[in-house]
């Protein structure tokens, strides 16, 4: 299984970015997809997750109302639309896939390489 994350970059506070994660190697639609983020010296933090069919989503409280996770099973891709970005959103963002989903890193068995999001004030 391979996950390729992209879409990170430098954006001013209040701006938007859309992250993408392309998956290959197993039946994409059968698995949860999640986004996590990590800053130096801190543990990887849950951001959002979506079930295989796309009908169930959940978010960390700080992302609710600003971020939207979605997926296109025909393209084997999951997205994270991030609006109203804040400097505290600066992190390396990772996508992951797992059978059961959840907010814990242990629920996911494959991870992408990460994409850096930097939000300037």
Short mmCIF file of C-alpha atoms in Angstrom, two decimals, residues 19 34-48 60 62 67 80 82 87-96 105 111-119:
data_model
loop_
_atom_site.label_atom_id
_atom_site.label_comp_id
_atom_site.label_asym_id
_atom_site.label_seq_id
_atom_site.Cartn_x
_atom_site.Cartn_y
_atom_site.Cartn_z
CA UNK A 19 -4.36 18.62 0.57
CA UNK A 34 -7.46 9.93 8.14
CA UNK A 35 -5.41 13.10 8.28
CA UNK A 36 -3.00 13.77 11.12
CA UNK A 37 -0.47 16.53 11.72
CA UNK A 38 2.74 16.88 13.64
CA UNK A 39 5.02 19.69 14.75
CA UNK A 40 8.59 19.26 16.01
CA UNK A 41 8.75 17.83 19.51
CA UNK A 42 5.06 16.96 19.65
CA UNK A 43 3.10 13.81 19.08
CA UNK A 44 1.19 13.26 15.89
CA UNK A 45 -2.28 14.76 16.29
CA UNK A 46 -5.55 13.60 14.76
CA UNK A 47 -7.19 16.11 12.42
CA UNK A 48 -9.99 14.38 10.50
CA UNK A 60 -10.64 17.44 15.97
CA UNK A 62 -10.01 22.92 16.36
CA UNK A 67 -11.63 21.90 7.51
CA UNK A 80 -8.55 17.86 3.18
CA UNK A 82 -8.52 23.75 4.90
CA UNK A 87 -0.56 29.99 12.32
CA UNK A 88 -1.22 27.19 14.81
CA UNK A 89 -2.24 24.97 11.88
CA UNK A 90 1.40 24.95 10.77
CA UNK A 91 2.58 21.34 10.74
CA UNK A 92 3.51 18.40 8.59
CA UNK A 93 0.25 16.77 7.55
CA UNK A 94 0.06 13.01 7.07
CA UNK A 95 -2.62 10.88 5.50
CA UNK A 96 -3.23 7.37 6.70
CA UNK A 105 -2.53 6.66 15.27
CA UNK A 111 0.95 6.27 6.27
CA UNK A 112 1.92 8.76 3.62
CA UNK A 113 5.16 10.69 3.66
CA UNK A 114 3.71 13.99 4.89
CA UNK A 115 3.29 17.40 3.33
CA UNK A 116 4.33 20.63 5.05
CA UNK A 117 1.77 23.35 5.67
CA UNK A 118 3.10 26.69 6.86
CA UNK A 119 0.70 29.47 7.84
#
